[in-house]
Short mmCIF file of C-alpha atoms and ligand atoms in Angstrom, two decimals:
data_model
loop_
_atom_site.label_atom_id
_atom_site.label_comp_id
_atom_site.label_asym_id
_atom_site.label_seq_id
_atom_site.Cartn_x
_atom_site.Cartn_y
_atom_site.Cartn_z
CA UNK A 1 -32.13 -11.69 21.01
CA UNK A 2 -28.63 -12.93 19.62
CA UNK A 3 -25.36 -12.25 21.40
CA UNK A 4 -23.63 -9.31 19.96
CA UNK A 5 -20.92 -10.15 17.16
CA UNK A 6 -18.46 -8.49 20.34
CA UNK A 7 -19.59 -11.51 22.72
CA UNK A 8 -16.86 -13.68 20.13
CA UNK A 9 -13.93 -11.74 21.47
CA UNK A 10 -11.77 -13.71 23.24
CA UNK A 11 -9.83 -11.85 26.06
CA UNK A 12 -7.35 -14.41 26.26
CA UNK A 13 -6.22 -14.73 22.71
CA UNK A 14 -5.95 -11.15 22.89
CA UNK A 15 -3.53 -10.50 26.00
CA UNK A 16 -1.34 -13.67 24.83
CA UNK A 17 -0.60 -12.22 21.52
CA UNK A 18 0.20 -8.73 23.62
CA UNK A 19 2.86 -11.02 25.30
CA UNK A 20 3.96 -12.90 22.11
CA UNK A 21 4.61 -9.61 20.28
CA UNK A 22 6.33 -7.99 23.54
CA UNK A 23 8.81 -10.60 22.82
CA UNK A 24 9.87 -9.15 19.93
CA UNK A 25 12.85 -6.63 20.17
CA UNK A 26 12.11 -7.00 24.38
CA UNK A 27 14.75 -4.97 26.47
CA UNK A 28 16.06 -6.42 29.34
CA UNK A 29 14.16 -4.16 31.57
CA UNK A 30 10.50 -5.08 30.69
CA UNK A 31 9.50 -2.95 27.43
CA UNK A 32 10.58 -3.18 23.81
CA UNK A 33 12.62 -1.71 21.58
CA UNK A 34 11.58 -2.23 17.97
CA UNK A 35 11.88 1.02 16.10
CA UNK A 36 10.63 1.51 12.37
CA UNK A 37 11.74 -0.70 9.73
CA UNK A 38 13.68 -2.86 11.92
CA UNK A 39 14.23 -6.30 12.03
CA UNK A 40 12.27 -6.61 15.06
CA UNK A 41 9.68 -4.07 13.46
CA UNK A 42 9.33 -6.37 9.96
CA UNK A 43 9.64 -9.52 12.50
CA UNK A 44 5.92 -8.14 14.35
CA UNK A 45 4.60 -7.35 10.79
CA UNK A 46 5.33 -11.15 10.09
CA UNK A 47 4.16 -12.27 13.38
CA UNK A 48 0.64 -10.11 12.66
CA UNK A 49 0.41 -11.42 8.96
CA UNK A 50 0.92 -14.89 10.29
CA UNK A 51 -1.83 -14.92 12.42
CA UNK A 52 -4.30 -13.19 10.24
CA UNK A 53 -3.56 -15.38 6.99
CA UNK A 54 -4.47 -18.10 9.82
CA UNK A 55 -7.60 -16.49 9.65
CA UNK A 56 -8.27 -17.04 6.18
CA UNK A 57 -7.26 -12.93 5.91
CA UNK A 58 -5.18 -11.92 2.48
CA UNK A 59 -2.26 -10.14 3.63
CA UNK A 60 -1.09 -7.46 1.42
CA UNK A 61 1.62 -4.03 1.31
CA UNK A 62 2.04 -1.47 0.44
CA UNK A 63 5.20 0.90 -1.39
CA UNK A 64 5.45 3.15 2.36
CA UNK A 65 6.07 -0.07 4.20
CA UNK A 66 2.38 -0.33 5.28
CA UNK A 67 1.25 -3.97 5.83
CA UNK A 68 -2.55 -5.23 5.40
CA UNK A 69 -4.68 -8.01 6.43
CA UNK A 70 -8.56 -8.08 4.69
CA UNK A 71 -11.11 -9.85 5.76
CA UNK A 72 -13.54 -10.36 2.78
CA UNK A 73 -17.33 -9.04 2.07
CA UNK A 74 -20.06 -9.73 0.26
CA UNK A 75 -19.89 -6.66 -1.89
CA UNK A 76 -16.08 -6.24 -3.47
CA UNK A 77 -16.73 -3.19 -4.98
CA UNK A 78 -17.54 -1.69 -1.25
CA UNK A 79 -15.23 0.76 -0.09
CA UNK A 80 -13.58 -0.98 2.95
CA UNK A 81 -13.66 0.04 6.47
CA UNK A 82 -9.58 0.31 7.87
CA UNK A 83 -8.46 -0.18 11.41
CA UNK A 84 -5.51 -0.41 12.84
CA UNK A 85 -2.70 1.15 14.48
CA UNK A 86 1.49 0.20 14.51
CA UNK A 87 3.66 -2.09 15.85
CA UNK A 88 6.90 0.07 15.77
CA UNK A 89 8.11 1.71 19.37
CA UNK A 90 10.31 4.02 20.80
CA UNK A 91 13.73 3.01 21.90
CA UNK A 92 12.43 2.54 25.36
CA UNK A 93 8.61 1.65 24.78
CA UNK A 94 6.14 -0.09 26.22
CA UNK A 95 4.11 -3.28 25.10
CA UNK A 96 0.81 -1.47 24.25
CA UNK A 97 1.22 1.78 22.60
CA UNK A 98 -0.11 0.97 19.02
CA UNK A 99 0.17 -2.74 19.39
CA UNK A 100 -3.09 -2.47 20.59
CA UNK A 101 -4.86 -1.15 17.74
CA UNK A 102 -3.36 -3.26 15.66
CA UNK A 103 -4.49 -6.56 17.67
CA UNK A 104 -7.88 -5.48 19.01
CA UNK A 105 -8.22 -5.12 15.23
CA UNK A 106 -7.22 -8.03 14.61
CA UNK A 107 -9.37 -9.96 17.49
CA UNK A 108 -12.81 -7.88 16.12
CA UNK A 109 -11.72 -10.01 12.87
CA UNK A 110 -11.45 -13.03 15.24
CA UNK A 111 -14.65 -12.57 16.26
CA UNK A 112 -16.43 -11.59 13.44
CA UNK A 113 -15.12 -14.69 11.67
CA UNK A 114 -16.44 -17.17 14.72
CA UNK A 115 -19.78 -15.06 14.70
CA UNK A 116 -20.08 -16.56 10.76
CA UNK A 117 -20.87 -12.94 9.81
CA UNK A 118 -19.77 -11.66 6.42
CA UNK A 119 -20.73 -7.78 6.06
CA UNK A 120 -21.15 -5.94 3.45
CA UNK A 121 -17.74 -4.13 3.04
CA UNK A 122 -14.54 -5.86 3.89
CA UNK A 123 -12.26 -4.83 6.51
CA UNK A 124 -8.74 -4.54 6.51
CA UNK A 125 -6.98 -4.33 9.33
CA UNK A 126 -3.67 -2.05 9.08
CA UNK A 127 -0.17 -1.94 10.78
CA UNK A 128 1.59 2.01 9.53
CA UNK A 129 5.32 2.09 8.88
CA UNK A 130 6.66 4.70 11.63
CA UNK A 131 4.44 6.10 13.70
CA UNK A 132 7.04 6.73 16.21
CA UNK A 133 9.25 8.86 14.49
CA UNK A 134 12.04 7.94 16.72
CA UNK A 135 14.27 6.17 13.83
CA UNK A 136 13.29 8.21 11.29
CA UNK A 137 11.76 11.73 12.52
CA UNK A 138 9.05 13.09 11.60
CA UNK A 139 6.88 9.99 12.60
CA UNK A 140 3.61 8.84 11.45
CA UNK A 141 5.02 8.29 7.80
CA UNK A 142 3.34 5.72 6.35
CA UNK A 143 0.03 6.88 7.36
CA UNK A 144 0.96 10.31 5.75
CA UNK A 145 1.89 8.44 2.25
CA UNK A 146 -0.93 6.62 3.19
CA UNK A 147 -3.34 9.79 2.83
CA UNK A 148 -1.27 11.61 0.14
CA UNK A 149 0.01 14.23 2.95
CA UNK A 150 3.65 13.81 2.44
CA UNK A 151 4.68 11.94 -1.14
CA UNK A 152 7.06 8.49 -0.91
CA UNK A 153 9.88 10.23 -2.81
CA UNK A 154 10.30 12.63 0.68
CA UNK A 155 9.49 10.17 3.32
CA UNK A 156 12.66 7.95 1.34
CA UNK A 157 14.92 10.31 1.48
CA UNK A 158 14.71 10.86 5.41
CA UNK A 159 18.04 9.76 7.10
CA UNK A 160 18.29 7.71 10.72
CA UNK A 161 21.30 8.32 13.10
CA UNK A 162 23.33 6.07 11.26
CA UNK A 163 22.62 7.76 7.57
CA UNK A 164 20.62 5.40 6.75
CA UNK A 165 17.85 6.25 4.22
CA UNK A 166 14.08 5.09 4.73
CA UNK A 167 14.32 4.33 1.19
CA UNK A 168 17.30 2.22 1.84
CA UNK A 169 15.10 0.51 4.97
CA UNK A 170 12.06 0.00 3.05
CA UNK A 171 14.12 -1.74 0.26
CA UNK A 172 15.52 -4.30 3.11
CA UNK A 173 11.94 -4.69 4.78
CA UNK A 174 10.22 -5.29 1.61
CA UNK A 175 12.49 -7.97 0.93
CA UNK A 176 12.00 -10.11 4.17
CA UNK A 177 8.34 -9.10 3.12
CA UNK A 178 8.18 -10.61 -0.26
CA UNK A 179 6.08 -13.00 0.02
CA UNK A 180 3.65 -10.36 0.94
CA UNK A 181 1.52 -8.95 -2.60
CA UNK A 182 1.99 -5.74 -3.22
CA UNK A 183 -0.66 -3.10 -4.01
CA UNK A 184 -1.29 0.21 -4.92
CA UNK A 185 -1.44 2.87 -2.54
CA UNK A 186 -4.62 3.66 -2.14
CA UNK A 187 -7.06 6.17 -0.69
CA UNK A 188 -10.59 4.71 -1.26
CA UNK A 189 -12.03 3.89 2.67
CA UNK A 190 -15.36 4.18 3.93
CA UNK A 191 -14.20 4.92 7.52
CA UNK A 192 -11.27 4.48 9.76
CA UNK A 193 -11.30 3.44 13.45
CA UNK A 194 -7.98 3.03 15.59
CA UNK A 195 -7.99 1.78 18.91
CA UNK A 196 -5.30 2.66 21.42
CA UNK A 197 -4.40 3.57 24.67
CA UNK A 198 -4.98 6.31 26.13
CA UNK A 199 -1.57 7.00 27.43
CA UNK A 200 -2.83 9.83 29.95
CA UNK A 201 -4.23 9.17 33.39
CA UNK A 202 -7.68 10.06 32.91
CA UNK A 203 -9.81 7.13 32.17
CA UNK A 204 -8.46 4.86 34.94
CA UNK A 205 -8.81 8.42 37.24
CA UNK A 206 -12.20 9.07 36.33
CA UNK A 207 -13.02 4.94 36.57
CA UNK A 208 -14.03 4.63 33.24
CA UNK A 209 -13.32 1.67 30.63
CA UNK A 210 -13.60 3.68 26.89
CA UNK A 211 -12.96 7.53 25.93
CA UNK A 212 -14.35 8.57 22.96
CA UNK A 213 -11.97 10.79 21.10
CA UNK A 214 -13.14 14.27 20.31
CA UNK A 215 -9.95 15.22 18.33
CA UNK A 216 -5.85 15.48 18.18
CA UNK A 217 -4.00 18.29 19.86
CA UNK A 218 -1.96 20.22 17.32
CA UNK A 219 1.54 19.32 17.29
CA UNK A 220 4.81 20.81 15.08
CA UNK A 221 8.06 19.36 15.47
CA UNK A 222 11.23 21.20 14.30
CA UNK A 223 15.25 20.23 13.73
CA UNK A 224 17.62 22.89 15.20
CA UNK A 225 21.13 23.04 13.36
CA UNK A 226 23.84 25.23 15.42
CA UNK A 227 27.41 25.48 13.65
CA UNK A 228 30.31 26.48 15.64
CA UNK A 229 34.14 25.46 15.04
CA UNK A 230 35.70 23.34 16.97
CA UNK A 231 38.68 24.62 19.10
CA UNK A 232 41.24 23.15 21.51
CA UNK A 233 39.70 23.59 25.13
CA UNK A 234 42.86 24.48 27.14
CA UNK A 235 44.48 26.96 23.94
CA UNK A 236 41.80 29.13 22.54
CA UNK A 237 40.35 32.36 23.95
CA UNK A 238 36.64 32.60 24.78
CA UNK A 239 36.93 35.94 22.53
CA UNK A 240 37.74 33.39 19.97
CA UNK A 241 35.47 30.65 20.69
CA UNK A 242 32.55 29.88 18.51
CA UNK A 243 31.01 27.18 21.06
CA UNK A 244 28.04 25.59 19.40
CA UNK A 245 26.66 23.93 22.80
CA UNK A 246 27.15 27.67 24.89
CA UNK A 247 25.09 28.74 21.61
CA UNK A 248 22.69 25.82 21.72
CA UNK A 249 22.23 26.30 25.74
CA UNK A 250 20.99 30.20 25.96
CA UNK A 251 18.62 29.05 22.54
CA UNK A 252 17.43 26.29 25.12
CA UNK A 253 17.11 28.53 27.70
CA UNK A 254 15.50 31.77 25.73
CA UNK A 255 12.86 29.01 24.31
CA UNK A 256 12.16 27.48 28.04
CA UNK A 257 11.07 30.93 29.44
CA UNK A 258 9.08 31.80 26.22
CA UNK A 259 7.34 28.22 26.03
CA UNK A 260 6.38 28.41 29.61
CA UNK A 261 2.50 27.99 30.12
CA UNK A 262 1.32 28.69 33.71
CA UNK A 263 -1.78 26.45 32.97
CA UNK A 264 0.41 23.31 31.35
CA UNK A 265 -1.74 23.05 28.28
CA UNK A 266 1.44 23.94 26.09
CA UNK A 267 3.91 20.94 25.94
CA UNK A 268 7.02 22.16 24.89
CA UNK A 269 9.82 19.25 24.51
CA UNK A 270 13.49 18.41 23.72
CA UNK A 271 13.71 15.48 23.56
CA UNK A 272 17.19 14.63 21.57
CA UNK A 273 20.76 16.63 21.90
CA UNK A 274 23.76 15.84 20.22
CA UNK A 275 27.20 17.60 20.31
CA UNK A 276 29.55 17.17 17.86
CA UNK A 277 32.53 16.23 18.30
CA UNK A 278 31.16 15.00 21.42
CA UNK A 279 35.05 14.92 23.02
CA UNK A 280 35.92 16.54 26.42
CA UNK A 281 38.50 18.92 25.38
CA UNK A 282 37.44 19.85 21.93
CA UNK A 283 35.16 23.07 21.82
CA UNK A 284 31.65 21.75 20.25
CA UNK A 285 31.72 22.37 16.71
CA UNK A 286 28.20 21.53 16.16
CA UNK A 287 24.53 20.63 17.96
CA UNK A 288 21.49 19.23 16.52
CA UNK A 289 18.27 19.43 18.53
CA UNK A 290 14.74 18.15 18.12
CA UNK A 291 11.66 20.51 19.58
CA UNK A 292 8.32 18.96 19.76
CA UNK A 293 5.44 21.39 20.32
CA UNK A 294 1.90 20.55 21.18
CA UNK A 295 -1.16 22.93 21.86
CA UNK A 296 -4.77 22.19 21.39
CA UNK A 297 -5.58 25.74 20.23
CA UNK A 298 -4.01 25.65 16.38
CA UNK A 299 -3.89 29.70 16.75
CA UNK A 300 -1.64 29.00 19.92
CA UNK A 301 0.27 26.53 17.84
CA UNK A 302 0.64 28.48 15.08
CA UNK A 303 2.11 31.67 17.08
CA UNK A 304 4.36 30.18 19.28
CA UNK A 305 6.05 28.05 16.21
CA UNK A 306 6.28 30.48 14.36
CA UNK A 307 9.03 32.40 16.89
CA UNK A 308 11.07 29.59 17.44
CA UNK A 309 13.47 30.57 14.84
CA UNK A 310 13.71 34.33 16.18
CA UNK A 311 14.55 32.92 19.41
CA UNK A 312 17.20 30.86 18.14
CA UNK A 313 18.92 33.34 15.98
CA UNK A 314 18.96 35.66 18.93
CA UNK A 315 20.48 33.80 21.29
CA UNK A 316 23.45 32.41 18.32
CA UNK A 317 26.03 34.51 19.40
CA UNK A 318 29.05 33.84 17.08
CA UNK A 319 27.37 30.65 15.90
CA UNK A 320 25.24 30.17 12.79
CA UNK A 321 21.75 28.37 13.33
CA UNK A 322 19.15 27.04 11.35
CA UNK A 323 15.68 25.91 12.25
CA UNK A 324 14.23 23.58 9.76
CA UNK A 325 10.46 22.32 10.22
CA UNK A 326 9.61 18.55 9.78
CA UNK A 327 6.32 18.58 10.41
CA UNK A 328 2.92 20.85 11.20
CA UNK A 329 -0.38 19.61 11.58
CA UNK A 330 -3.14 21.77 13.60
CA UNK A 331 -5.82 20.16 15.98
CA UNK A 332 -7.86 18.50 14.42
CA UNK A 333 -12.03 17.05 15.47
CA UNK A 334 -13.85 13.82 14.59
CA UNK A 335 -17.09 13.40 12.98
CA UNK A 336 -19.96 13.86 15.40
CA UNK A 337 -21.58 10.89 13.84
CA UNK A 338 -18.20 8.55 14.24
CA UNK A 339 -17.94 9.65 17.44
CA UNK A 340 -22.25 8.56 18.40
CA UNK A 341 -21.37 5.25 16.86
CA UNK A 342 -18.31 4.16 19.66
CA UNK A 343 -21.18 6.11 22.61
CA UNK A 344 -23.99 3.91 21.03
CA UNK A 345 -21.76 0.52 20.92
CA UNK A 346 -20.64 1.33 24.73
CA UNK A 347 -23.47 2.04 25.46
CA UNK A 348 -25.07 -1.37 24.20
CA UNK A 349 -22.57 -3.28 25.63
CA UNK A 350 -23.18 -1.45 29.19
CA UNK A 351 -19.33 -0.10 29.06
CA UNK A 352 -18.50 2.81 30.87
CA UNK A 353 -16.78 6.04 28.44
CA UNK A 354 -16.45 9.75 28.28
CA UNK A 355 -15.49 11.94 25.73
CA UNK A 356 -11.54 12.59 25.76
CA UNK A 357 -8.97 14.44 23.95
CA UNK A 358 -5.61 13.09 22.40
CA UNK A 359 -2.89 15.11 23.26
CA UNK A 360 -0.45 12.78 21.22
CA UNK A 361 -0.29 12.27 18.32
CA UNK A 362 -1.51 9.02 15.87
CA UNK A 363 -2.47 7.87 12.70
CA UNK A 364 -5.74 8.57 12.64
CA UNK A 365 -4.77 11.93 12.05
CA UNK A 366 -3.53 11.97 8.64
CA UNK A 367 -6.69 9.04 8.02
CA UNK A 368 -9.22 11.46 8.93
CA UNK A 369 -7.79 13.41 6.13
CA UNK A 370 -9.44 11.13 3.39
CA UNK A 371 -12.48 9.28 5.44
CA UNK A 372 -14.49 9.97 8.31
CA UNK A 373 -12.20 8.90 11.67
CA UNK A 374 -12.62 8.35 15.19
CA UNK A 375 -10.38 6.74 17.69
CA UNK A 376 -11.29 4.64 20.88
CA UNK A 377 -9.04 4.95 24.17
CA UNK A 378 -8.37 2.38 27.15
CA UNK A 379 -6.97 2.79 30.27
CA UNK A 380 -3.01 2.76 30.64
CA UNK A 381 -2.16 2.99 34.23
CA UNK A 382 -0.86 5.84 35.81
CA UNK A 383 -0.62 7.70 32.36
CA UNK A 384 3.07 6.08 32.21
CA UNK A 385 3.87 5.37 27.99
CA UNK A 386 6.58 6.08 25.98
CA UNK A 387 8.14 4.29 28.97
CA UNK A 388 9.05 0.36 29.29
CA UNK A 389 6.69 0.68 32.33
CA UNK A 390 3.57 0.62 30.65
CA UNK A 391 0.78 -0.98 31.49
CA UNK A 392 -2.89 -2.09 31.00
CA UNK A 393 -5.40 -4.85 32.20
CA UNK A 394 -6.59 -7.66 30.46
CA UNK A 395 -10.16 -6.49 30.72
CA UNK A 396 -9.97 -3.40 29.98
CA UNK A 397 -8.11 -4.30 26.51
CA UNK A 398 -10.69 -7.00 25.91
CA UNK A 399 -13.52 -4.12 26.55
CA UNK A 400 -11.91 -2.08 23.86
CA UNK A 401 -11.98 -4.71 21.44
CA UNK A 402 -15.32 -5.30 21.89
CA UNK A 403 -16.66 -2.05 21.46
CA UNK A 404 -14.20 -1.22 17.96
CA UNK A 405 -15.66 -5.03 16.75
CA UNK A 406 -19.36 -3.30 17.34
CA UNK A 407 -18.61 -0.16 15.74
CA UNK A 408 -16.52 -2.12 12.89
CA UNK A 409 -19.43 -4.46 12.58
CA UNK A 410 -22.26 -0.95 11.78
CA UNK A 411 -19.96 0.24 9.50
CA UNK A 412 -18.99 -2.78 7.54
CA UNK A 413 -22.70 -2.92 7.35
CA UNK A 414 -23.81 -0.18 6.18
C1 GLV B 1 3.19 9.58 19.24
O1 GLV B 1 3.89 8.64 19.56
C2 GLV B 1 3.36 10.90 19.79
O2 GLV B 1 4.51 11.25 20.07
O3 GLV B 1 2.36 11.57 20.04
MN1 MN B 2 0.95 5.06 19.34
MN1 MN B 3 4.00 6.39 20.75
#
């Protein structure tokens, strides 16, 4: 019998380009810092292009900031099989969290390459423009474009902190880019596959190496808008104050009690604030805050949503609010049959998994919305992400990146 294409993965090559990318946009205390459409962000799209192109890959992009890599088949007109994940990160992020994806999809290439295999339908391997959302909120933007959820015209109009447009961003990145061909956005896939980690504690509790996502909790995330007037803090009268942070407190408060889930499932989260003017003796004229809220059971979801504005409006006093949704997507399931084919290719390779559900949010999601999806998790210890503390092994990434190269390999085949 032949060694598996998976046997040409190369667990070294594949942590030292983990390390070579954490360089990019690395904080001074151990994690990275290379939010969407960056220069550190388009620097890692370079970096990844670099090394597949090394590969004999054709890099391409696309109009949402998306950036390719194929690795040719035999058949051209073959729809191809996309994997991938992103390279963008929070503010204070970790090394792994959708670097991953990207490189274990990149080292199944690797190996596929060394194994002198050329299947069927090509593969391209895929880094998404803002998955984080932390720039430019809601996340998961190019993906979206990607599958004709959300159009380009509304994604470029979204503003960062500084009022800078994505549009405006996209321009910039696309012009370090150049060099890069660009194509049409397109739809036409055969299947997607994203590897990532886990980023909750349960593999590495439950001593297995590869979960096999079932689905994606449901998730809606929302923009609170409370307008007050500013006032002088030692002159005017609390009858006369129209505090926008008093206002923006008892909302806070009112939405804590009614968000509160005995059994945890709910995640209810703010995670950004800001007063304006933001000065010690000027009343608050105006807050903005951000509510992300998660629930595996859409019906849940949907309910709970759905009063967040009620809440807010009762607890204005003499403030004006308004709650304006950015973005709504229900819990979604993976193909039975996607899912059988990462079991199968554990299973061949004698890996440990178990079935597991994603209660953050990725990619994959708005991918499964045009071809049949799954997702493969690793380990990431302690559960710690979104944090410049996480971490994973060696092996365990190298494990991963065996079992997507199998399950890339069947359906590049097929
Ligand atoms: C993705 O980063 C998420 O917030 O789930
Ligand atoms: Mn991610
Ligand atoms: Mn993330």
């Amino acid at each position: 019998m032949s060694a598996p294409i998976s046997s040409y993965v190369s667990q070294e090559r594949l942590w030292h380009r983990h390390e070579q990318l954490a360089l990019i946009g690395a904080t001074a205390t151990g994690g990275v810092n290379r939010q969407a459409l960056s220069p550190e962000d388009v620097a890692a799209c370079l970096q990844l292009v670099e090394w597949g192109q090394a590969l004999g890959m054709q890099a391409s992009r696309d109009a949402a900031g998306n950036v390719f890599l194929t690795l040719p088949g035999s058949d051209a007109d073959a729809a191809p099989v996309l994997t991938g994940s992103h390279l963008d990160s929070q503010p204070t992020g970790g090394k792994y969290d959708g670097v991953y994806g990207v490189l274990a999809a990149l080292e199944a290439c690797e190996a596929i390459r060394a194994a002198g295999l050329t299947p069927r339908r090509r593969i391209e391997v895929v880094a998404w423009m803002n998955e984080e959302g932390s720039r430019f909120a809601p996340g998961m933007m190019g993906s979206a474009v990607f599958a004709g959820v959300r159009r380009l015209a509304d994604i470029e109009a979204v503003q960062d902190a500084q009022g800078v447009r994505v549009g405006s961003a996209l321009r910039e990145a696309a012009e370090a880019l150049s060099a890069i061909p660009l194509r049409p956005l397109g739809r036409d896939v055969f299947g997607y596959v994203e590897a990532h980690i886990e980023q909750g504690p349960l593999l590495e509790r439950l001593g297995k190496t590869i979960g096999v996502v079932t689905g994606i909790q449901g998730k809606r995330t929302f923009q609170v808008q409370v307008q007050g007037e500013a006032a002088h803090a030692g002159t005017s009268t609390r009858a006369e104050r129209r505090d926008a942070l008093m206002a923006a407190v008892a909302m806070v408060g009112a939405l804590n009690v009614r968000m509160h889930d005995e059994l945890d499932v709910l995640k209810f989260t703010i995670g950004r604030f800001s007063v304006v003017p933001n000065a010690p003796s000027v009343v608050p004229s105006g807050v903005m805050f951000s509510i992300d809220l998660r629930h595996p059971e859409s019906a849940v979801l949907l309910e709970l949503g759905d009063a967040i504005e009620a809440i807010c409006k009762a607890n204005a006093g003499p403030c004006d609010v308004s709650v304006k949704e950015l973005s709504k997507a229900m819990s979604l399931e993976f193909p039975a049959d996607m899912r059988k084919r990462i079991r199968d290719s554990s299973n061949a390779l004698g890996i440990s998994h178990m079935d597991i559900l994603s209660t953050a949010g990725h990619d994959a999601r708005y991918v499964h919305e045009v071809c049949p999806s799954a997702m493969v998790f690793i380990p990431c210890h302690k559960g710690i992400t979104h944090n410049e503390e996480e971490s994973i092994t060696a092996q365990d990434a190298a494990a991963g990146a065996k079992v997507l190269t199998e399950v890339l390999v069947g359906l590049a085949l097929s």
